[in-house]
PDB file of C-alpha atoms in Angstrom:
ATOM      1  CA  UNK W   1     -23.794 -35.034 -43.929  1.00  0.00           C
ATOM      2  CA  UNK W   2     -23.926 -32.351 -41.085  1.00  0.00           C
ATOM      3  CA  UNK W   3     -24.922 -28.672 -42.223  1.00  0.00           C
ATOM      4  CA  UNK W   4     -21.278 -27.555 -43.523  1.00  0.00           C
ATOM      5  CA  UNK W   5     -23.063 -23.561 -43.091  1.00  0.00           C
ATOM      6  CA  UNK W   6     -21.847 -20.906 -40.222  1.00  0.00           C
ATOM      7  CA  UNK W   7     -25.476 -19.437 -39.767  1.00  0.00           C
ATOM      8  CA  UNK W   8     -25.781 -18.023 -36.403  1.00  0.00           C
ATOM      9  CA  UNK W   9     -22.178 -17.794 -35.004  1.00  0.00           C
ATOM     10  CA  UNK W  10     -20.987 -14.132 -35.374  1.00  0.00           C
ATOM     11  CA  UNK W  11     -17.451 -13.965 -36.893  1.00  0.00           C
ATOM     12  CA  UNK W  12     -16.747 -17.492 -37.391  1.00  0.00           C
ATOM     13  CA  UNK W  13     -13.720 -17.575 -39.361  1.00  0.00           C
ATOM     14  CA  UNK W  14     -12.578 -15.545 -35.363  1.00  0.00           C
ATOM     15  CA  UNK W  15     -13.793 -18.473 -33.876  1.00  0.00           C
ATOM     16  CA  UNK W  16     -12.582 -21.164 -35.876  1.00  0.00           C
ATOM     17  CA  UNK W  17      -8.784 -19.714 -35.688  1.00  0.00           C
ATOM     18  CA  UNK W  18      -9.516 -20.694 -31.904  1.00  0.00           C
ATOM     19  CA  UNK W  19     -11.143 -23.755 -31.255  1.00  0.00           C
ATOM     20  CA  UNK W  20     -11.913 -26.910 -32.952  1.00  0.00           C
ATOM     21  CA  UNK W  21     -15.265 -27.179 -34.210  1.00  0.00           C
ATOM     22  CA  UNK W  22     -16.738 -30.432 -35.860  1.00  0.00           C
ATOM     23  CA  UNK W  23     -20.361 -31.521 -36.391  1.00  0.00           C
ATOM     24  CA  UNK W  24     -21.393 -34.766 -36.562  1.00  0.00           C
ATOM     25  CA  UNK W  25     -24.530 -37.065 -37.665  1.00  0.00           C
ATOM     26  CA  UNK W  26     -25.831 -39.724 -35.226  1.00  0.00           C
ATOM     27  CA  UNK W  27     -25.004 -42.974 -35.808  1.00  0.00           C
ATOM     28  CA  UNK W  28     -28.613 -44.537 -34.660  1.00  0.00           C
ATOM     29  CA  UNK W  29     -30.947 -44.269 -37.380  1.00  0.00           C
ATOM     30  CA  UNK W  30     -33.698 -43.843 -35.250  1.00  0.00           C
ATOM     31  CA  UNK W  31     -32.061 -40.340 -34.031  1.00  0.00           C
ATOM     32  CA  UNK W  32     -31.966 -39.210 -36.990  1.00  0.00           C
ATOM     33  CA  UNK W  33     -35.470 -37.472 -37.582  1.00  0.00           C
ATOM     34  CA  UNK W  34     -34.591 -35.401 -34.561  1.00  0.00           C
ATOM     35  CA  UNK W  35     -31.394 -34.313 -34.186  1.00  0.00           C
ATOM     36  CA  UNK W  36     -30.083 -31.403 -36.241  1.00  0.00           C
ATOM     37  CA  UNK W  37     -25.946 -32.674 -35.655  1.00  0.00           C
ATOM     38  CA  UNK W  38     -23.827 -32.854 -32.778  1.00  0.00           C
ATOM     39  CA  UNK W  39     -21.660 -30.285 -32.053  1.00  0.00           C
ATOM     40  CA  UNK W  40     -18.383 -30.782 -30.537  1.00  0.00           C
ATOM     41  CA  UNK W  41     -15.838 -27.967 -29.135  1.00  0.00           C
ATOM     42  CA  UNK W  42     -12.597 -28.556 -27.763  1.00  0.00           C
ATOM     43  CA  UNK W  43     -10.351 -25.329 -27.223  1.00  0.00           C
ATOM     44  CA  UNK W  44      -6.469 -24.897 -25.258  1.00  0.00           C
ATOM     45  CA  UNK W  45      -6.442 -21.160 -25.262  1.00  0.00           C
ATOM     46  CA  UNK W  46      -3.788 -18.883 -23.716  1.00  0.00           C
ATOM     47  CA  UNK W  47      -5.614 -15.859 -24.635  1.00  0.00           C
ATOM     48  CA  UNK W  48      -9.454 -15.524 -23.147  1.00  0.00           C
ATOM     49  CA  UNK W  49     -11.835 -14.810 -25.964  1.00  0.00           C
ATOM     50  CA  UNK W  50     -15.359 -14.212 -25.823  1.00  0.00           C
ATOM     51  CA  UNK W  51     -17.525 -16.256 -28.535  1.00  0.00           C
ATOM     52  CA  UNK W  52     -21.218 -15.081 -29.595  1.00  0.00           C
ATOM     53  CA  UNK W  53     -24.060 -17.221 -31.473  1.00  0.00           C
ATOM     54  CA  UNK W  54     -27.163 -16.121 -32.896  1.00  0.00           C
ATOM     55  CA  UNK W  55     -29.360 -19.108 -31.366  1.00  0.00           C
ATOM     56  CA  UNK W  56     -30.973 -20.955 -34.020  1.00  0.00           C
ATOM     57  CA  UNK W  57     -34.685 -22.081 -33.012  1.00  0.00           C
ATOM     58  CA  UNK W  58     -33.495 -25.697 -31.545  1.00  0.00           C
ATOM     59  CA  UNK W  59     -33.095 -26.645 -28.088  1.00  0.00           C
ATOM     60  CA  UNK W  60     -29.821 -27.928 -27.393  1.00  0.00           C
ATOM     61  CA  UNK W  61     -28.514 -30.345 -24.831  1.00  0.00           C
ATOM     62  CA  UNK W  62     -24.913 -29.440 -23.639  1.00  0.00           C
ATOM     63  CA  UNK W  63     -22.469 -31.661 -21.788  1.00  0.00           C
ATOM     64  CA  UNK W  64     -18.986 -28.997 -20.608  1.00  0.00           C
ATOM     65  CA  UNK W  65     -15.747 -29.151 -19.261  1.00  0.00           C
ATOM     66  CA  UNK W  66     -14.553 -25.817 -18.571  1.00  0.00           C
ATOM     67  CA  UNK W  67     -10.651 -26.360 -16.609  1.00  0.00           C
ATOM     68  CA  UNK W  68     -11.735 -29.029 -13.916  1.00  0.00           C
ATOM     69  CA  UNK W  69     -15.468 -28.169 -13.540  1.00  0.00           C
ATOM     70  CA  UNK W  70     -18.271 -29.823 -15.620  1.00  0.00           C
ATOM     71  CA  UNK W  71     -21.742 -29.992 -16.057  1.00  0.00           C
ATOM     72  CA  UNK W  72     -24.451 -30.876 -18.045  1.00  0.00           C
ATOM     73  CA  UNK W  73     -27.659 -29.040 -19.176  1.00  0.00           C
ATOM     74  CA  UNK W  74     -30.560 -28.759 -21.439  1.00  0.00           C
ATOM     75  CA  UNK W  75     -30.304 -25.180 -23.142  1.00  0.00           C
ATOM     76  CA  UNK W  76     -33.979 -23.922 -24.479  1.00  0.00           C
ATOM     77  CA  UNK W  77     -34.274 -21.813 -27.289  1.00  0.00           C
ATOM     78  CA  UNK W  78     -32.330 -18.715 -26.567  1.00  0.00           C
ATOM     79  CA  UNK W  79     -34.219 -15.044 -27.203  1.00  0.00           C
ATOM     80  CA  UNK W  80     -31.191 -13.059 -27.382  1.00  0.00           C
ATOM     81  CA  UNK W  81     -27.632 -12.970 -28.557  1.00  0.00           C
ATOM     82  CA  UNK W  82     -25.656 -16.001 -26.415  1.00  0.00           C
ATOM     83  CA  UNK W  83     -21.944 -15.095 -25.321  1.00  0.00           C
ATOM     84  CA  UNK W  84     -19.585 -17.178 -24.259  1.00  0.00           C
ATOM     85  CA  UNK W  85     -16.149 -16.718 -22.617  1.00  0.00           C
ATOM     86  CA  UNK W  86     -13.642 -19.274 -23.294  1.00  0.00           C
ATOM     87  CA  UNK W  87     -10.316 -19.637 -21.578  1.00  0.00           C
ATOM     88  CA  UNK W  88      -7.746 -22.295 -20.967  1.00  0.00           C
ATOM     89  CA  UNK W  89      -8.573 -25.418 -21.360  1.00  0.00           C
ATOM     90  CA  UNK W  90     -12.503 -26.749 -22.159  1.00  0.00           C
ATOM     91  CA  UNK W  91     -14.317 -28.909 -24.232  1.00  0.00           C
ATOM     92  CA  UNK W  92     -18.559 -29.295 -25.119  1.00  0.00           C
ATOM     93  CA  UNK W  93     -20.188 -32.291 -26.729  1.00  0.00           C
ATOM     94  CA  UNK W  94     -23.611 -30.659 -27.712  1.00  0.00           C
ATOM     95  CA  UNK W  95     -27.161 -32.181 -29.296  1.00  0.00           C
ATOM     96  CA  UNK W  96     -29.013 -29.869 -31.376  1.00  0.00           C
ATOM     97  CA  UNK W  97     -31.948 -30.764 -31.996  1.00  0.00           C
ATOM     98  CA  UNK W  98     -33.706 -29.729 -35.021  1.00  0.00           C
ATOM     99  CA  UNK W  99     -36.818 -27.062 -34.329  1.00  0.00           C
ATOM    100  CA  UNK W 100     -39.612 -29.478 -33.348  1.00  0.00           C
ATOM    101  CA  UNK W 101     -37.481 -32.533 -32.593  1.00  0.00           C
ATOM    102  CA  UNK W 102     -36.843 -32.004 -29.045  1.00  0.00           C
ATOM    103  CA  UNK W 103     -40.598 -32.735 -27.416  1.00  0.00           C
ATOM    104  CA  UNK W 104     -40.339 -36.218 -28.317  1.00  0.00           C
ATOM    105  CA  UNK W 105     -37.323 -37.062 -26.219  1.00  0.00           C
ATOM    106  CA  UNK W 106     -39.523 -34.589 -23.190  1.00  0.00           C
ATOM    107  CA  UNK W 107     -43.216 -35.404 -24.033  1.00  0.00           C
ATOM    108  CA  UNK W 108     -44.233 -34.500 -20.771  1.00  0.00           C
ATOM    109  CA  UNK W 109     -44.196 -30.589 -21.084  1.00  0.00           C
ATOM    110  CA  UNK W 110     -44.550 -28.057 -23.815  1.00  0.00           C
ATOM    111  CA  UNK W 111     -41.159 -26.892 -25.666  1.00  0.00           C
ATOM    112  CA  UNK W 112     -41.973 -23.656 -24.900  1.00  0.00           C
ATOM    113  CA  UNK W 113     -41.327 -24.148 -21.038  1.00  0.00           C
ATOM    114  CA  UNK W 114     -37.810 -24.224 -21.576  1.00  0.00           C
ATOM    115  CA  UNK W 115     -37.273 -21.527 -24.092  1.00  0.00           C
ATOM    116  CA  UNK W 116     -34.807 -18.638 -22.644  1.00  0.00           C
ATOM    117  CA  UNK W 117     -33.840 -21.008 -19.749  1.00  0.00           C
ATOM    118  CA  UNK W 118     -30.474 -22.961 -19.356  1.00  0.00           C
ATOM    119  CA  UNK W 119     -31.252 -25.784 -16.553  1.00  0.00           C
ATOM    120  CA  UNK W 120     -29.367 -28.924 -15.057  1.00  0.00           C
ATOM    121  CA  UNK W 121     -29.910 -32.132 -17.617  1.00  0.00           C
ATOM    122  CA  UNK W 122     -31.351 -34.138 -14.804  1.00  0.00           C
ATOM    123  CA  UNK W 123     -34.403 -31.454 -14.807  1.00  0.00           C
ATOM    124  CA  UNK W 124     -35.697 -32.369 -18.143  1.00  0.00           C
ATOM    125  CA  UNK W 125     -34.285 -35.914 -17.340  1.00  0.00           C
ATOM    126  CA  UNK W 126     -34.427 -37.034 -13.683  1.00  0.00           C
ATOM    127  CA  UNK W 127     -31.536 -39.707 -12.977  1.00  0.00           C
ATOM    128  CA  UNK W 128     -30.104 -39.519 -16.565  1.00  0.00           C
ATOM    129  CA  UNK W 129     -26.764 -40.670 -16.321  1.00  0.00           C
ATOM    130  CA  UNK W 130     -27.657 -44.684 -14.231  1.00  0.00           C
ATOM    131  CA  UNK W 131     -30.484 -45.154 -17.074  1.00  0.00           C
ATOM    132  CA  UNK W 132     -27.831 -44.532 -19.849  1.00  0.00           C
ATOM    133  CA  UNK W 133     -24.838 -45.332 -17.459  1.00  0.00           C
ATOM    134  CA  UNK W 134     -24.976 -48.040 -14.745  1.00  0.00           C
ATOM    135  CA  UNK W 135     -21.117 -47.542 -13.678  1.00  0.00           C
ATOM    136  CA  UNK W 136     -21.529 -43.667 -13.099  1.00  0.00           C
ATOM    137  CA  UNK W 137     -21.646 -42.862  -9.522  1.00  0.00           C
ATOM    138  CA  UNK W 138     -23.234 -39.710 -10.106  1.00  0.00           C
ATOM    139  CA  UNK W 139     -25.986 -39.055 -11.864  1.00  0.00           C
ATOM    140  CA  UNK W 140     -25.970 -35.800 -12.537  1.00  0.00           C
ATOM    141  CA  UNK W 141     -21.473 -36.245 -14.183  1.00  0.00           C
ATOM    142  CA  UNK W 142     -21.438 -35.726 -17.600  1.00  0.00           C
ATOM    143  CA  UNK W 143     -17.749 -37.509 -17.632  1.00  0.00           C
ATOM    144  CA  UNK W 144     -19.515 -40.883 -19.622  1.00  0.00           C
ATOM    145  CA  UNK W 145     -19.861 -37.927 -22.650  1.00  0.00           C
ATOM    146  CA  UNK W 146     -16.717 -35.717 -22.408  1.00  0.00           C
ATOM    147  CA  UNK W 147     -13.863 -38.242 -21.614  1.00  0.00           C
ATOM    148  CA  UNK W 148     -13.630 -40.464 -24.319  1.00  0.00           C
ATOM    149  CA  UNK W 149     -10.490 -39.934 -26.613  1.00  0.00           C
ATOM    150  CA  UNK W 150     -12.082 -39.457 -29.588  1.00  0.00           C
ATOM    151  CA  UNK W 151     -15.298 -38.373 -31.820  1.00  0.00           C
ATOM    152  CA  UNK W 152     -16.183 -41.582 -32.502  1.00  0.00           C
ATOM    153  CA  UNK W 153     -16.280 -42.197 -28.715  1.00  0.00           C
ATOM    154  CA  UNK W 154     -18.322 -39.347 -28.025  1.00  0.00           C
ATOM    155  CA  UNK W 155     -20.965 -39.648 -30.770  1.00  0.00           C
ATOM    156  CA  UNK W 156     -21.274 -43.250 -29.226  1.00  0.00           C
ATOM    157  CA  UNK W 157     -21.630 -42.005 -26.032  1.00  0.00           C
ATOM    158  CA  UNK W 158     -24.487 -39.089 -27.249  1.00  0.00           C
ATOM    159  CA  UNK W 159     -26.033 -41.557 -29.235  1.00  0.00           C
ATOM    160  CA  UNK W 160     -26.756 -44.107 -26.249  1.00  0.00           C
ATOM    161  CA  UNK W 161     -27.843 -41.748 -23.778  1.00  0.00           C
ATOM    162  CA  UNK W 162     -30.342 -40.342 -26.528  1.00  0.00           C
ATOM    163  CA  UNK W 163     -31.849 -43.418 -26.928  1.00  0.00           C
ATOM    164  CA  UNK W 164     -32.434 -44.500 -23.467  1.00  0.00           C
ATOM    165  CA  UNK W 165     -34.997 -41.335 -23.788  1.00  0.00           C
ATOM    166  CA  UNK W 166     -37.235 -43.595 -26.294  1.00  0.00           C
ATOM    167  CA  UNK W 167     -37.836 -46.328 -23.524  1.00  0.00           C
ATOM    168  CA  UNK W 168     -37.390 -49.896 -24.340  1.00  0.00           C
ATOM    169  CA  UNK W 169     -39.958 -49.585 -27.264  1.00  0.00           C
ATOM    170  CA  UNK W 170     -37.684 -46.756 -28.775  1.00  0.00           C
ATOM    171  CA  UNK W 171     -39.035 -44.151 -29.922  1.00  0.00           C
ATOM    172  CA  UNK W 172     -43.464 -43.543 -30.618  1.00  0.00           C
ATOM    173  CA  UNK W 173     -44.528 -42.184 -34.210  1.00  0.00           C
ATOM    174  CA  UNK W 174     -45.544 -38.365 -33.181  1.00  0.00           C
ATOM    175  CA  UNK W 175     -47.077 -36.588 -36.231  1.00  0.00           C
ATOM    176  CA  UNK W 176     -47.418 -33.509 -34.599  1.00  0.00           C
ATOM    177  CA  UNK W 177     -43.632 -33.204 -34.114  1.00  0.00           C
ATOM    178  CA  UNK W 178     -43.028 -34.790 -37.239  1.00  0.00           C
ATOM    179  CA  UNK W 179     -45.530 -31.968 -38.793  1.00  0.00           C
ATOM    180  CA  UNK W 180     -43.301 -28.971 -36.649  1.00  0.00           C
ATOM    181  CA  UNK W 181     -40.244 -30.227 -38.590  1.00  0.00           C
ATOM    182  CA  UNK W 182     -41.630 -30.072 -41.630  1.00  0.00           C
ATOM    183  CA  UNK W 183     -42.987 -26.226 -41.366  1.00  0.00           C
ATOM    184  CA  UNK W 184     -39.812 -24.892 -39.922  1.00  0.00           C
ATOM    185  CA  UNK W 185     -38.390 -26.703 -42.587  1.00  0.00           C
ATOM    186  CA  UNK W 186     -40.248 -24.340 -45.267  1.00  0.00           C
ATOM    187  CA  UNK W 187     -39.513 -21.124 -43.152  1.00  0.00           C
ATOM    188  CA  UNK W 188     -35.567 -22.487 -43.431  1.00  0.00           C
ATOM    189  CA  UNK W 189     -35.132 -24.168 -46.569  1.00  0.00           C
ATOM    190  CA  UNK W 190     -38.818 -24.002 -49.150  1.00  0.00           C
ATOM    191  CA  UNK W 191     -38.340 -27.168 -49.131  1.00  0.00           C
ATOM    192  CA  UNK W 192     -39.801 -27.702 -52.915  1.00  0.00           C
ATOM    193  CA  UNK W 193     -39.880 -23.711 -53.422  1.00  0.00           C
ATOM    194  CA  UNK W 194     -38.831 -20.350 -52.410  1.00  0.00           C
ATOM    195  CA  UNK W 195     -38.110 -20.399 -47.959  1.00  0.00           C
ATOM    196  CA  UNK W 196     -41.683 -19.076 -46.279  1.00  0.00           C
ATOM    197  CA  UNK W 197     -40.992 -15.506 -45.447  1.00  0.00           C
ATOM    198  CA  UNK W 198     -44.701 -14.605 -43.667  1.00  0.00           C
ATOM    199  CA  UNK W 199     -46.757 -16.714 -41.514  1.00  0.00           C
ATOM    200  CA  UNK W 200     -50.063 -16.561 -43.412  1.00  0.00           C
ATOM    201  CA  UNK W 201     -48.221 -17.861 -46.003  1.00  0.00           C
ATOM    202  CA  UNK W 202     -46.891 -20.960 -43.786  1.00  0.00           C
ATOM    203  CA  UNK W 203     -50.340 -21.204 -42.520  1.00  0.00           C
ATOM    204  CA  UNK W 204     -52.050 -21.028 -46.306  1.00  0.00           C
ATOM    205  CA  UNK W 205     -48.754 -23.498 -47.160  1.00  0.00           C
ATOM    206  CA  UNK W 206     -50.232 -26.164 -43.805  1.00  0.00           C
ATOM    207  CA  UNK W 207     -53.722 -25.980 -44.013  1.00  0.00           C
ATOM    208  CA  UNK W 208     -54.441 -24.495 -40.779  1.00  0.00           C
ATOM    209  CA  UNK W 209     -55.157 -21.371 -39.309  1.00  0.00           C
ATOM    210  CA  UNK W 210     -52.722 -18.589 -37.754  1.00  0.00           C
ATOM    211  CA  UNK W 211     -53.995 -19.710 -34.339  1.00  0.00           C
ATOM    212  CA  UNK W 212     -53.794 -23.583 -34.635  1.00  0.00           C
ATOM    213  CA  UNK W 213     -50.083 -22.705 -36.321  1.00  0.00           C
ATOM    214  CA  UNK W 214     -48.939 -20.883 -33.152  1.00  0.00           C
ATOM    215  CA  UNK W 215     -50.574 -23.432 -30.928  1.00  0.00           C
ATOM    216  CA  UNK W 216     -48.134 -25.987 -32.661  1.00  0.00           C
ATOM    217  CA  UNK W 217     -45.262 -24.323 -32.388  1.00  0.00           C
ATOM    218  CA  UNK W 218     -45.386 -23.153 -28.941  1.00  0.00           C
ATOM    219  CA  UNK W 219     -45.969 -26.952 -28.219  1.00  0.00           C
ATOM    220  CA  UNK W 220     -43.640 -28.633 -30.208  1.00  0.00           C
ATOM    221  CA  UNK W 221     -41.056 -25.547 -31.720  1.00  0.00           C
ATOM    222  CA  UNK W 222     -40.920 -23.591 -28.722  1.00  0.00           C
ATOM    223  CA  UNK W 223     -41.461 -19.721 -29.983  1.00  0.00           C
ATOM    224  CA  UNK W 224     -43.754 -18.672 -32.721  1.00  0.00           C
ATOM    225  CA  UNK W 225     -43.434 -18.366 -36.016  1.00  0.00           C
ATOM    226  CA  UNK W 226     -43.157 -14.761 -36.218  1.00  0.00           C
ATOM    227  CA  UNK W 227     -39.758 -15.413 -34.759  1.00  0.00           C
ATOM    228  CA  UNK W 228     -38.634 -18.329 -36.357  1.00  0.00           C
ATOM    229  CA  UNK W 229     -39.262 -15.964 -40.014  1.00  0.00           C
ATOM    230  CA  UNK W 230     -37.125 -13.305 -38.350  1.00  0.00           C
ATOM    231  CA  UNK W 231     -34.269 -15.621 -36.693  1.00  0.00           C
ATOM    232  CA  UNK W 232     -33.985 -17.474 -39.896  1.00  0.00           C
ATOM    233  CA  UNK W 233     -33.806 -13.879 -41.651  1.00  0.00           C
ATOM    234  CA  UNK W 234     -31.180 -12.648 -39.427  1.00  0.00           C
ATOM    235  CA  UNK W 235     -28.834 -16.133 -39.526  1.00  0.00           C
ATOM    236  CA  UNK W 236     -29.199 -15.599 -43.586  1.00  0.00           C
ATOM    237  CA  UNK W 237     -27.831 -11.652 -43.209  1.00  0.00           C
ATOM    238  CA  UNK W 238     -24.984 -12.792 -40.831  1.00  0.00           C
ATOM    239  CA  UNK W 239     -24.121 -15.721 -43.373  1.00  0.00           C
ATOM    240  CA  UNK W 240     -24.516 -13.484 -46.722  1.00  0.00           C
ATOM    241  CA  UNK W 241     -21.613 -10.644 -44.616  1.00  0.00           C
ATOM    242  CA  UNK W 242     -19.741 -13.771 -43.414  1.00  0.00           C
ATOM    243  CA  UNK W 243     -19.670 -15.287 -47.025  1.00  0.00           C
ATOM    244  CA  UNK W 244     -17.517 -12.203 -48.640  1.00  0.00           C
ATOM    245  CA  UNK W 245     -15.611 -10.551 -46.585  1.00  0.00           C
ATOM    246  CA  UNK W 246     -14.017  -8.590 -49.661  1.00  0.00           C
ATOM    247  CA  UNK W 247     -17.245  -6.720 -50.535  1.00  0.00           C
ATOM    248  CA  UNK W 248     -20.098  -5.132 -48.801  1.00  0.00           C
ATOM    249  CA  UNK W 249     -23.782  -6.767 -49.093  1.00  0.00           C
ATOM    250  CA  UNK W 250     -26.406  -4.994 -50.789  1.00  0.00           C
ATOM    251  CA  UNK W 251     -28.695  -4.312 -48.390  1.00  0.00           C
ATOM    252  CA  UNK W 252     -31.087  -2.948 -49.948  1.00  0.00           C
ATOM    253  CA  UNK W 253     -31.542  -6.163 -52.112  1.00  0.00           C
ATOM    254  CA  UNK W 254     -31.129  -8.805 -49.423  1.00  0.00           C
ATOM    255  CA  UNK W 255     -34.128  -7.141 -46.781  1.00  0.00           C
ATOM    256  CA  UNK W 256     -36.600  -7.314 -50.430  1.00  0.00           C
ATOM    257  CA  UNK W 257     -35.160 -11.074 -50.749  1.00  0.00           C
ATOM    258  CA  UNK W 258     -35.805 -11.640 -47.060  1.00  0.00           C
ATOM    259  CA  UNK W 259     -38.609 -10.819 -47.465  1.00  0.00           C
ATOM    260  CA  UNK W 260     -38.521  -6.999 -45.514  1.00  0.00           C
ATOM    261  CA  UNK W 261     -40.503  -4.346 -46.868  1.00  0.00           C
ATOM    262  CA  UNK W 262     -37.610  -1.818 -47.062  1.00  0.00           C
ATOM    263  CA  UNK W 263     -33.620  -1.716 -46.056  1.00  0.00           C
ATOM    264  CA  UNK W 264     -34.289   0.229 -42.332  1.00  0.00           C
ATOM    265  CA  UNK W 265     -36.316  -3.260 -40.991  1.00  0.00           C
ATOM    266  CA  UNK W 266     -33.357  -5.369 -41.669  1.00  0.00           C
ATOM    267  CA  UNK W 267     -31.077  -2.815 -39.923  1.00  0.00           C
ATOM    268  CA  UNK W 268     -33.536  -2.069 -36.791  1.00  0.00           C
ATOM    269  CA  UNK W 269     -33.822  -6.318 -36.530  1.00  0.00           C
ATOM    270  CA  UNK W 270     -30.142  -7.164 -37.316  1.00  0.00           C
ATOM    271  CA  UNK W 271     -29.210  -4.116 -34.728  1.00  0.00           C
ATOM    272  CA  UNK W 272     -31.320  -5.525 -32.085  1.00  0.00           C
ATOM    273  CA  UNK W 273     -30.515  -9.377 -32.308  1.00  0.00           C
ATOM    274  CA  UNK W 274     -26.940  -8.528 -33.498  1.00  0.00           C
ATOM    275  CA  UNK W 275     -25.600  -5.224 -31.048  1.00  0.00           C
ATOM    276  CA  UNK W 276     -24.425  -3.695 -34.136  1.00  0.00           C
ATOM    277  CA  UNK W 277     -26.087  -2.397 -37.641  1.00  0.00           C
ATOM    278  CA  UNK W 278     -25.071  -4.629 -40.203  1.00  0.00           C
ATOM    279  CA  UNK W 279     -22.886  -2.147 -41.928  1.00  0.00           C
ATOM    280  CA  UNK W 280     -21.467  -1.830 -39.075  1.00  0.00           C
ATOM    281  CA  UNK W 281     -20.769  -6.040 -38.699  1.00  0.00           C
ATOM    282  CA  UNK W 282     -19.535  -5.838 -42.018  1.00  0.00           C
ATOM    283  CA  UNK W 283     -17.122  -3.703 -41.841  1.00  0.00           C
ATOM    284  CA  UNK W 284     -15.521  -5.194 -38.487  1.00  0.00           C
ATOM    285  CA  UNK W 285     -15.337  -8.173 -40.908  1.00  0.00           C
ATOM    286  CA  UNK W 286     -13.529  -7.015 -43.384  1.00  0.00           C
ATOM    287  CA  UNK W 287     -10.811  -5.418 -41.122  1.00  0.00           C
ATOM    288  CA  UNK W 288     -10.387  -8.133 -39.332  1.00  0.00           C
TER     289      UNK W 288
END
């Protein structure tokens, strides 16, 4: 099943009053590995409103329909707090990948090349659409996503442009992104134990040294893993205020779980990535 969490979307119960938000597994097996979900967004609004994501350390591609104008891009990991105004009518079919599973679908150039940039689809993948789409006329429409009725449809439609990416041997074994997964995967999740909070400790946890470990992940992740610890910190702050609205978080308790050495680093890197301290968020949460 898809991730059922909110981590990274600021105020989501706002958001989800607004639009219709679903996530979805691939159906192609062989997609799995890499892709985190699809995301899919479809919104009739008569009020504008103005949605905001902490970016979680994936690279997303993103096929959009805002009112009659459409497009289609790959969206590298994003640095800073990501707003987006919606109005009217719209809809986005999006692929996130999960952190490391993007280079294999782009071998040709380092992740890190497209983190903090938004560009057209057709510059990570020249003449996209005819590969995936012989009818389209143009290669750059992202119509053969966004216009069928239904999810089913769509996922379809994501799935078989995804796979034209593997060639017509599908796609090649790469242990190095297969290894990027894993490691984010213990910053995230522990996987067998407590989530990695400090990068000698990932390194100690790989085998490899500080400097091989940031030569992976600026290859195959995209940032380093400095930033993936604090990202992943922030996203579980956002989730822990998001979770209770009722109460407000200890603090003081969550920065020594995350890992923090006092309360005043959580605040100075929740401020920063956020815009607001997280008493602050809280609070704006609770009257809301």
């Amino acid at each position: 099943m898809p991730r059922q969490d909110t981590r990274g979307i600021v105020d989501a119960e706002a958001l989800f009053t607004r639009v219709r938000f679903r996530r979805h597994d691939p159906v192609a097996p062989a997609l799995r590995p890499y892709v985190e979900h699809y995301w899919l967004i479809d919104w009739d609004l008569e009020t504008p409103y103005a949605s905001n994501v902490v970016p979680h350390p994936s690279v997303n591609i993103v096929f959009q329909r805002y009112g009659d104008a459409s497009s289609a891009e790959v969206s590298g990991i994003g640095l800073e707090l990501f707003e987006q105004k919606l109005e009217g009518v719209g809809r986005v079919c999006g692929v996130q990948f999960r952190p490391g599973g993007f280079r294999p679908f782009a071998p040709g150039r380092p992740v890190s090349d497209w983190t903090g940039r938004r560009v057209p689809l057709t510059e990570a993948f020249p003449n996209a659409f005819p590969d995936t789409f012989p009818d389209t006329a143009d290669a750059t429409t992202p119509h053969a996503i966004l216009d069928p009725p239904t999810d089913e449809a769509r996922v379809a439609a994501l799935d078989a442009f995804l796979l034209t990416r593997g060639g017509p041997e599908g796609f090649r074994p790469d242990p190095a992104a297969e290894r990027a997964m894993e490691l984010v995967d213990l910053i995230r999740t522990g996987g067998d134990g407590p989530p990695v909070r400090r990068v000698d400790e990932l390194a100690d946890r790989a085998g490899l040294s500080v400097r091989s470990l940031q030569r992976l992940f600026a290859a195959y992740v995209g940032v380093a893993p400095k930033w993936v610890v604090l990202r992943y910190r922030i996203h579980e702050a956002l989730e822990r205020a998001e979770a209770d609205r009722a109460a407000e978080p200890d603090w003081a308790a969550l920065a020594a779980e995350l890992g923090y050495s006092d309360q005043a680093h959580l605040v100075r890197d929740f401020t920063a990535t956020v815009g607001v301290p997280p008493t602050a968020y809280a609070r704006a949460l609770r009257a809301s």
